[in-house]
Amino acid sequence: MLVVFFAPPTARGAVDDADVDRAIRKMKKYFYDRQQANGSWPDYRGERNEGGVTAIVTLSLLVSGESMQHPKIAKALKFLRDAKMTGTYAMSLRAHVWSYLPDGYLPLLEEDAKWLLDASSKHELGLFDYTANPSGRVDHSVTQYGMLGLWQASKRGINVPAKFWQRINGHFTTAQFPTGGWGYNLDPGSERESMTLAGLTALLVAQQELYRDSRGANLKTQRVIDKGLAWMDKRFTNGTTYYSLYGLERVALASGTRYFNGRDWFQAGANKIVASVQKNGHLSGGHGGEDVATAFGLMFLARGRVPVWINKLEVPGQRWNNRPNDLYFLTHYLSNLREGEINWQSININRKPEDWLIAPMAYLSGTAAIQLTDVQKANLKRFIDLGGLLWCNAENGSKQFEASIRRLAAELYPRLKMKPLPPEHRLYDSLHALPKRGNQMIFSISNGARDLIVMPDRDWGFAFQSDTSPGDEVHWKLVSNLFAMGTERGRFNNRLEPVLPTRQKREAKGQITIGRAAYDGMWLPEPGLWDIAGIYVWNRTGIVVKPVDIELEKLGQFEGPLVHMTGTYAIRLNDNQRAAMKAYVSRGGTILIEN
């Protein structure tokens, strides 16, 4: 049994987290080696970009975990504070930098936000041009960055008028081409991946800013977003440029999307970037020069790499995403709480459950009775059996949804009952000590060792979609406790670190039969245990593990060398069971008893 605690060697092929880590370190070194005496990095093409390269390089270093107290970062910040910028790109990127820093930098963020708002107000469509003196041209690239600078300000509590977001939402809604894509401008034929990502980014941000207090998605905006995501889903390969890849990351993280065109977007982008990093740490090519390309690549790897804590389950044919920003805002809150960034994602319930295990929890929400196919039910049970936790949310207190979850739980786990959590349950004190139950009831199915399905009697999803003061209400603290409980207090793998071992190709050296002792009671609380342990044993030894269920009374006739007997509740053995256990052990067998 000790062999299952030794991890197998990692299978090679696509880049892994160690490759990403090495690339990140090389890129950082490249930037520090290139920094000039005044704290800046060389600008690219003209006065309108003055300070912009320093802003994006500094931003990439902060995003990748460098401290503002690092002497070279401090030098860059002094340069940026004194820089006289005239370009929208540069001003927006500097606003991004201030937004990543403590409150003492908020006055600087306010100044840059005011510049961006003034620049937008001068444009006849309320968009952005290269400078604050617009020529009347439509440019979705620079508009995206001007809008993103104001979004960063908004996230730090600086007021950005609703009319600005309404203009952004209205423009990008009407600027979408019939195919679902966007172009650099409104001219037919200008459609491309990078600008489709810009259009999606603009609408996802505007949706967050305008419709937080809605009990459901704005259907018109959501239809445009879905059409744009479908465009990407048909055409994505591995990102056309580093600029485009960073746009892809923003869209994927804001929408929760993991797969485009059947590809994991982060794996595809990481493969491209890691393979392209030069010996001295830079990336070549791309509009903006090598420093800008490297900064985009560094931010893509650093932000996309962070762990994923929860899957929002996509159920085709049903309204599974009425609250498109519930998990987005909740994840932002939890990231701040743990002082480390985490992500969420949506995943189709028809995908194999092993793909879900990038996150330890799954979220299923709706207003109507949930109806799943046999394959979908099997996928859900497999995810839970492999250690996952399912959190169900009845929107608007839907009794139909709640009743359907109870029926589903009874079908998946007929020996278990959904019950209210007892007052001593750790969900009430794992992070925050809370009143036991209070005025909320939380139901759970448990195997006695851990919770499998959790369902509150309140619509937590709407609270996270709309609450502008996270942490003040008990549901924020309850879900923080649920997060701690379902993720082992925030222990995660990075995105490309494998959760399950990969079964390696090797020559078989034999087979061993392991008995699983069956008795009247909770004798198999974790059905997926030996599936995982068997892979470890195979990888280390080449021996195939074959688990078989054996009734305790018949143990005396069992020929395998090991029997695993486990449970979560007290049991009483009868004379026949005790005699069978004694006979098995007397013949040389071993019983591993685990509670």
PDB file of C-alpha atoms in Angstrom, residues 449-592:
ATOM      1  CA  ALA A 449     -16.152  11.369   5.761  1.00  0.00           C
ATOM      2  CA  ARG A 450     -16.899  14.360   3.528  1.00  0.00           C
ATOM      3  CA  ASP A 451     -19.786  16.225   1.940  1.00  0.00           C
ATOM      4  CA  LEU A 452     -20.681  15.197  -1.598  1.00  0.00           C
ATOM      5  CA  ILE A 453     -23.517  17.614  -2.473  1.00  0.00           C
ATOM      6  CA  VAL A 454     -24.353  20.891  -0.706  1.00  0.00           C
ATOM      7  CA  MET A 455     -27.469  23.026  -1.303  1.00  0.00           C
ATOM      8  CA  PRO A 456     -28.395  26.171   0.695  1.00  0.00           C
ATOM      9  CA  ASP A 457     -32.019  27.225   0.992  1.00  0.00           C
ATOM     10  CA  ARG A 458     -31.073  30.745  -0.167  1.00  0.00           C
ATOM     11  CA  ASP A 459     -30.183  32.103  -3.605  1.00  0.00           C
ATOM     12  CA  TRP A 460     -26.500  32.770  -2.969  1.00  0.00           C
ATOM     13  CA  GLY A 461     -25.867  33.210  -6.702  1.00  0.00           C
ATOM     14  CA  PHE A 462     -27.888  36.417  -6.912  1.00  0.00           C
ATOM     15  CA  ALA A 463     -26.090  37.780  -3.870  1.00  0.00           C
ATOM     16  CA  PHE A 464     -22.714  37.296  -5.549  1.00  0.00           C
ATOM     17  CA  GLN A 465     -23.993  38.672  -8.862  1.00  0.00           C
ATOM     18  CA  SER A 466     -25.347  41.857  -7.312  1.00  0.00           C
ATOM     19  CA  ASP A 467     -23.852  42.547  -3.879  1.00  0.00           C
ATOM     20  CA  THR A 468     -21.617  45.614  -4.017  1.00  0.00           C
ATOM     21  CA  SER A 469     -20.325  45.181  -0.445  1.00  0.00           C
ATOM     22  CA  PRO A 470     -18.871  41.655  -0.344  1.00  0.00           C
ATOM     23  CA  GLY A 471     -18.139  40.306   3.082  1.00  0.00           C
ATOM     24  CA  ASP A 472     -20.802  42.285   4.937  1.00  0.00           C
ATOM     25  CA  GLU A 473     -23.481  39.607   4.775  1.00  0.00           C
ATOM     26  CA  VAL A 474     -23.438  36.111   6.221  1.00  0.00           C
ATOM     27  CA  HIS A 475     -23.640  34.400   2.799  1.00  0.00           C
ATOM     28  CA  TRP A 476     -20.181  35.736   1.904  1.00  0.00           C
ATOM     29  CA  LYS A 477     -18.786  34.193   5.079  1.00  0.00           C
ATOM     30  CA  LEU A 478     -20.689  30.951   4.588  1.00  0.00           C
ATOM     31  CA  VAL A 479     -19.366  30.516   1.067  1.00  0.00           C
ATOM     32  CA  SER A 480     -15.858  31.355   2.311  1.00  0.00           C
ATOM     33  CA  ASN A 481     -16.238  28.474   4.748  1.00  0.00           C
ATOM     34  CA  LEU A 482     -17.562  26.268   1.940  1.00  0.00           C
ATOM     35  CA  PHE A 483     -14.540  27.244  -0.157  1.00  0.00           C
ATOM     36  CA  ALA A 484     -12.173  26.292   2.670  1.00  0.00           C
ATOM     37  CA  MET A 485     -14.023  23.024   3.219  1.00  0.00           C
ATOM     38  CA  GLY A 486     -14.171  22.013  -0.453  1.00  0.00           C
ATOM     39  CA  THR A 487     -10.598  22.964  -1.332  1.00  0.00           C
ATOM     40  CA  GLU A 488      -8.732  21.804   1.792  1.00  0.00           C
ATOM     41  CA  ARG A 489      -8.352  25.445   2.882  1.00  0.00           C
ATOM     42  CA  GLY A 490      -7.207  26.623  -0.525  1.00  0.00           C
ATOM     43  CA  ARG A 491      -4.674  23.952  -1.472  1.00  0.00           C
ATOM     44  CA  PHE A 492      -4.492  23.830  -5.267  1.00  0.00           C
ATOM     45  CA  ASN A 493      -2.396  22.704  -8.153  1.00  0.00           C
ATOM     46  CA  ASN A 494      -1.459  25.291 -10.746  1.00  0.00           C
ATOM     47  CA  ARG A 495      -3.425  24.996 -13.965  1.00  0.00           C
ATOM     48  CA  LEU A 496      -1.041  22.650 -15.818  1.00  0.00           C
ATOM     49  CA  GLU A 497      -0.110  20.507 -12.826  1.00  0.00           C
ATOM     50  CA  PRO A 498      -1.841  17.115 -13.166  1.00  0.00           C
ATOM     51  CA  VAL A 499      -4.522  16.303 -10.600  1.00  0.00           C
ATOM     52  CA  LEU A 500      -4.628  12.593 -11.397  1.00  0.00           C
ATOM     53  CA  PRO A 501      -1.666  10.453 -12.391  1.00  0.00           C
ATOM     54  CA  THR A 502      -1.370   9.583 -16.069  1.00  0.00           C
ATOM     55  CA  ARG A 503      -1.328   5.858 -16.823  1.00  0.00           C
ATOM     56  CA  GLN A 504       2.045   5.236 -18.432  1.00  0.00           C
ATOM     57  CA  LYS A 505       2.880   2.869 -21.241  1.00  0.00           C
ATOM     58  CA  ARG A 506       4.977   0.024 -19.936  1.00  0.00           C
ATOM     59  CA  GLU A 507       5.197  -3.768 -19.945  1.00  0.00           C
ATOM     60  CA  ALA A 508       2.786  -5.568 -17.641  1.00  0.00           C
ATOM     61  CA  LYS A 509       4.484  -7.599 -14.921  1.00  0.00           C
ATOM     62  CA  GLY A 510       1.465  -9.254 -13.378  1.00  0.00           C
ATOM     63  CA  GLN A 511      -1.861  -8.658 -11.672  1.00  0.00           C
ATOM     64  CA  ILE A 512      -2.971  -8.374  -8.078  1.00  0.00           C
ATOM     65  CA  THR A 513      -6.564  -8.747  -6.877  1.00  0.00           C
ATOM     66  CA  ILE A 514      -7.585  -6.446  -4.037  1.00  0.00           C
ATOM     67  CA  GLY A 515     -10.745  -7.230  -2.110  1.00  0.00           C
ATOM     68  CA  ARG A 516     -13.137  -4.499  -1.015  1.00  0.00           C
ATOM     69  CA  ALA A 517     -14.982  -5.774   2.044  1.00  0.00           C
ATOM     70  CA  ALA A 518     -18.761  -5.362   1.718  1.00  0.00           C
ATOM     71  CA  TYR A 519     -21.091  -5.318   4.701  1.00  0.00           C
ATOM     72  CA  ASP A 520     -24.436  -3.812   5.700  1.00  0.00           C
ATOM     73  CA  GLY A 521     -23.579  -0.125   6.006  1.00  0.00           C
ATOM     74  CA  MET A 522     -21.391   2.553   4.380  1.00  0.00           C
ATOM     75  CA  TRP A 523     -18.733   0.069   3.226  1.00  0.00           C
ATOM     76  CA  LEU A 524     -17.629   1.988   0.085  1.00  0.00           C
ATOM     77  CA  PRO A 525     -17.593   5.715   0.924  1.00  0.00           C
ATOM     78  CA  GLU A 526     -15.002   6.531  -1.777  1.00  0.00           C
ATOM     79  CA  PRO A 527     -15.672   4.379  -4.867  1.00  0.00           C
ATOM     80  CA  GLY A 528     -12.932   6.046  -6.925  1.00  0.00           C
ATOM     81  CA  LEU A 529     -10.081   5.251  -4.526  1.00  0.00           C
ATOM     82  CA  TRP A 530      -8.709   2.141  -6.191  1.00  0.00           C
ATOM     83  CA  ASP A 531      -9.076   3.575  -9.691  1.00  0.00           C
ATOM     84  CA  ILE A 532      -6.511   6.223  -8.719  1.00  0.00           C
ATOM     85  CA  ALA A 533      -4.365   4.004  -6.497  1.00  0.00           C
ATOM     86  CA  GLY A 534      -4.250   1.385  -9.250  1.00  0.00           C
ATOM     87  CA  ILE A 535      -2.636   3.897 -11.641  1.00  0.00           C
ATOM     88  CA  TYR A 536       0.074   4.715  -9.087  1.00  0.00           C
ATOM     89  CA  VAL A 537       0.796   1.024  -8.547  1.00  0.00           C
ATOM     90  CA  TRP A 538       0.945   0.382 -12.309  1.00  0.00           C
ATOM     91  CA  ASN A 539       3.285   3.308 -12.932  1.00  0.00           C
ATOM     92  CA  ARG A 540       5.646   2.220 -10.179  1.00  0.00           C
ATOM     93  CA  THR A 541       5.586  -1.530 -10.633  1.00  0.00           C
ATOM     94  CA  GLY A 542       3.867  -2.567 -13.871  1.00  0.00           C
ATOM     95  CA  ILE A 543       1.339  -4.558 -11.849  1.00  0.00           C
ATOM     96  CA  VAL A 544      -2.356  -4.337 -12.688  1.00  0.00           C
ATOM     97  CA  VAL A 545      -4.616  -3.800  -9.667  1.00  0.00           C
ATOM     98  CA  LYS A 546      -7.999  -5.491  -9.959  1.00  0.00           C
ATOM     99  CA  PRO A 547     -10.418  -4.452  -7.179  1.00  0.00           C
ATOM    100  CA  VAL A 548     -13.301  -6.854  -6.477  1.00  0.00           C
ATOM    101  CA  ASP A 549     -16.132  -6.548  -3.992  1.00  0.00           C
ATOM    102  CA  ILE A 550     -16.319  -9.429  -1.510  1.00  0.00           C
ATOM    103  CA  GLU A 551     -18.999  -9.909   1.133  1.00  0.00           C
ATOM    104  CA  LEU A 552     -17.446 -10.054   4.578  1.00  0.00           C
ATOM    105  CA  GLU A 553     -19.065 -13.435   5.326  1.00  0.00           C
ATOM    106  CA  LYS A 554     -17.295 -14.954   2.304  1.00  0.00           C
ATOM    107  CA  LEU A 555     -13.856 -13.619   3.117  1.00  0.00           C
ATOM    108  CA  GLY A 556     -12.611 -17.035   4.140  1.00  0.00           C
ATOM    109  CA  GLN A 557     -12.678 -18.170   0.494  1.00  0.00           C
ATOM    110  CA  PHE A 558     -11.021 -15.033  -0.938  1.00  0.00           C
ATOM    111  CA  GLU A 559      -7.651 -15.756  -2.598  1.00  0.00           C
ATOM    112  CA  GLY A 560      -6.257 -12.224  -2.984  1.00  0.00           C
ATOM    113  CA  PRO A 561      -3.409 -11.117  -0.684  1.00  0.00           C
ATOM    114  CA  LEU A 562      -5.070  -7.898   0.542  1.00  0.00           C
ATOM    115  CA  VAL A 563      -8.552  -6.824   1.614  1.00  0.00           C
ATOM    116  CA  HIS A 564      -9.421  -3.190   2.146  1.00  0.00           C
ATOM    117  CA  MET A 565     -12.124  -2.668   4.777  1.00  0.00           C
ATOM    118  CA  THR A 566     -13.306   0.881   5.305  1.00  0.00           C
ATOM    119  CA  GLY A 567     -16.272   2.808   6.637  1.00  0.00           C
ATOM    120  CA  THR A 568     -17.430   6.018   8.246  1.00  0.00           C
ATOM    121  CA  TYR A 569     -19.880   4.797  10.873  1.00  0.00           C
ATOM    122  CA  ALA A 570     -19.812   2.247  13.681  1.00  0.00           C
ATOM    123  CA  ILE A 571     -20.663  -1.315  12.635  1.00  0.00           C
ATOM    124  CA  ARG A 572     -21.415  -4.501  14.530  1.00  0.00           C
ATOM    125  CA  LEU A 573     -19.946  -7.731  13.131  1.00  0.00           C
ATOM    126  CA  ASN A 574     -21.784 -11.026  13.512  1.00  0.00           C
ATOM    127  CA  ASP A 575     -20.147 -14.373  14.317  1.00  0.00           C
ATOM    128  CA  ASN A 576     -19.941 -15.468  10.672  1.00  0.00           C
ATOM    129  CA  GLN A 577     -18.178 -12.257   9.640  1.00  0.00           C
ATOM    130  CA  ARG A 578     -15.646 -12.490  12.453  1.00  0.00           C
ATOM    131  CA  ALA A 579     -14.966 -16.139  11.663  1.00  0.00           C
ATOM    132  CA  ALA A 580     -14.461 -15.344   7.960  1.00  0.00           C
ATOM    133  CA  MET A 581     -12.004 -12.568   8.790  1.00  0.00           C
ATOM    134  CA  LYS A 582     -10.057 -14.867  11.099  1.00  0.00           C
ATOM    135  CA  ALA A 583      -9.925 -17.627   8.474  1.00  0.00           C
ATOM    136  CA  TYR A 584      -8.639 -15.201   5.821  1.00  0.00           C
ATOM    137  CA  VAL A 585      -5.900 -13.833   8.047  1.00  0.00           C
ATOM    138  CA  SER A 586      -4.937 -17.342   9.226  1.00  0.00           C
ATOM    139  CA  ARG A 587      -4.271 -18.320   5.598  1.00  0.00           C
ATOM    140  CA  GLY A 588      -1.819 -15.422   5.231  1.00  0.00           C
ATOM    141  CA  GLY A 589      -4.111 -12.659   4.001  1.00  0.00           C
ATOM    142  CA  THR A 590      -3.867  -9.039   5.186  1.00  0.00           C
ATOM    143  CA  ILE A 591      -6.829  -6.806   6.052  1.00  0.00           C
ATOM    144  CA  LEU A 592      -6.236  -3.069   5.882  1.00  0.00           C
TER     145      LEU A 592
END
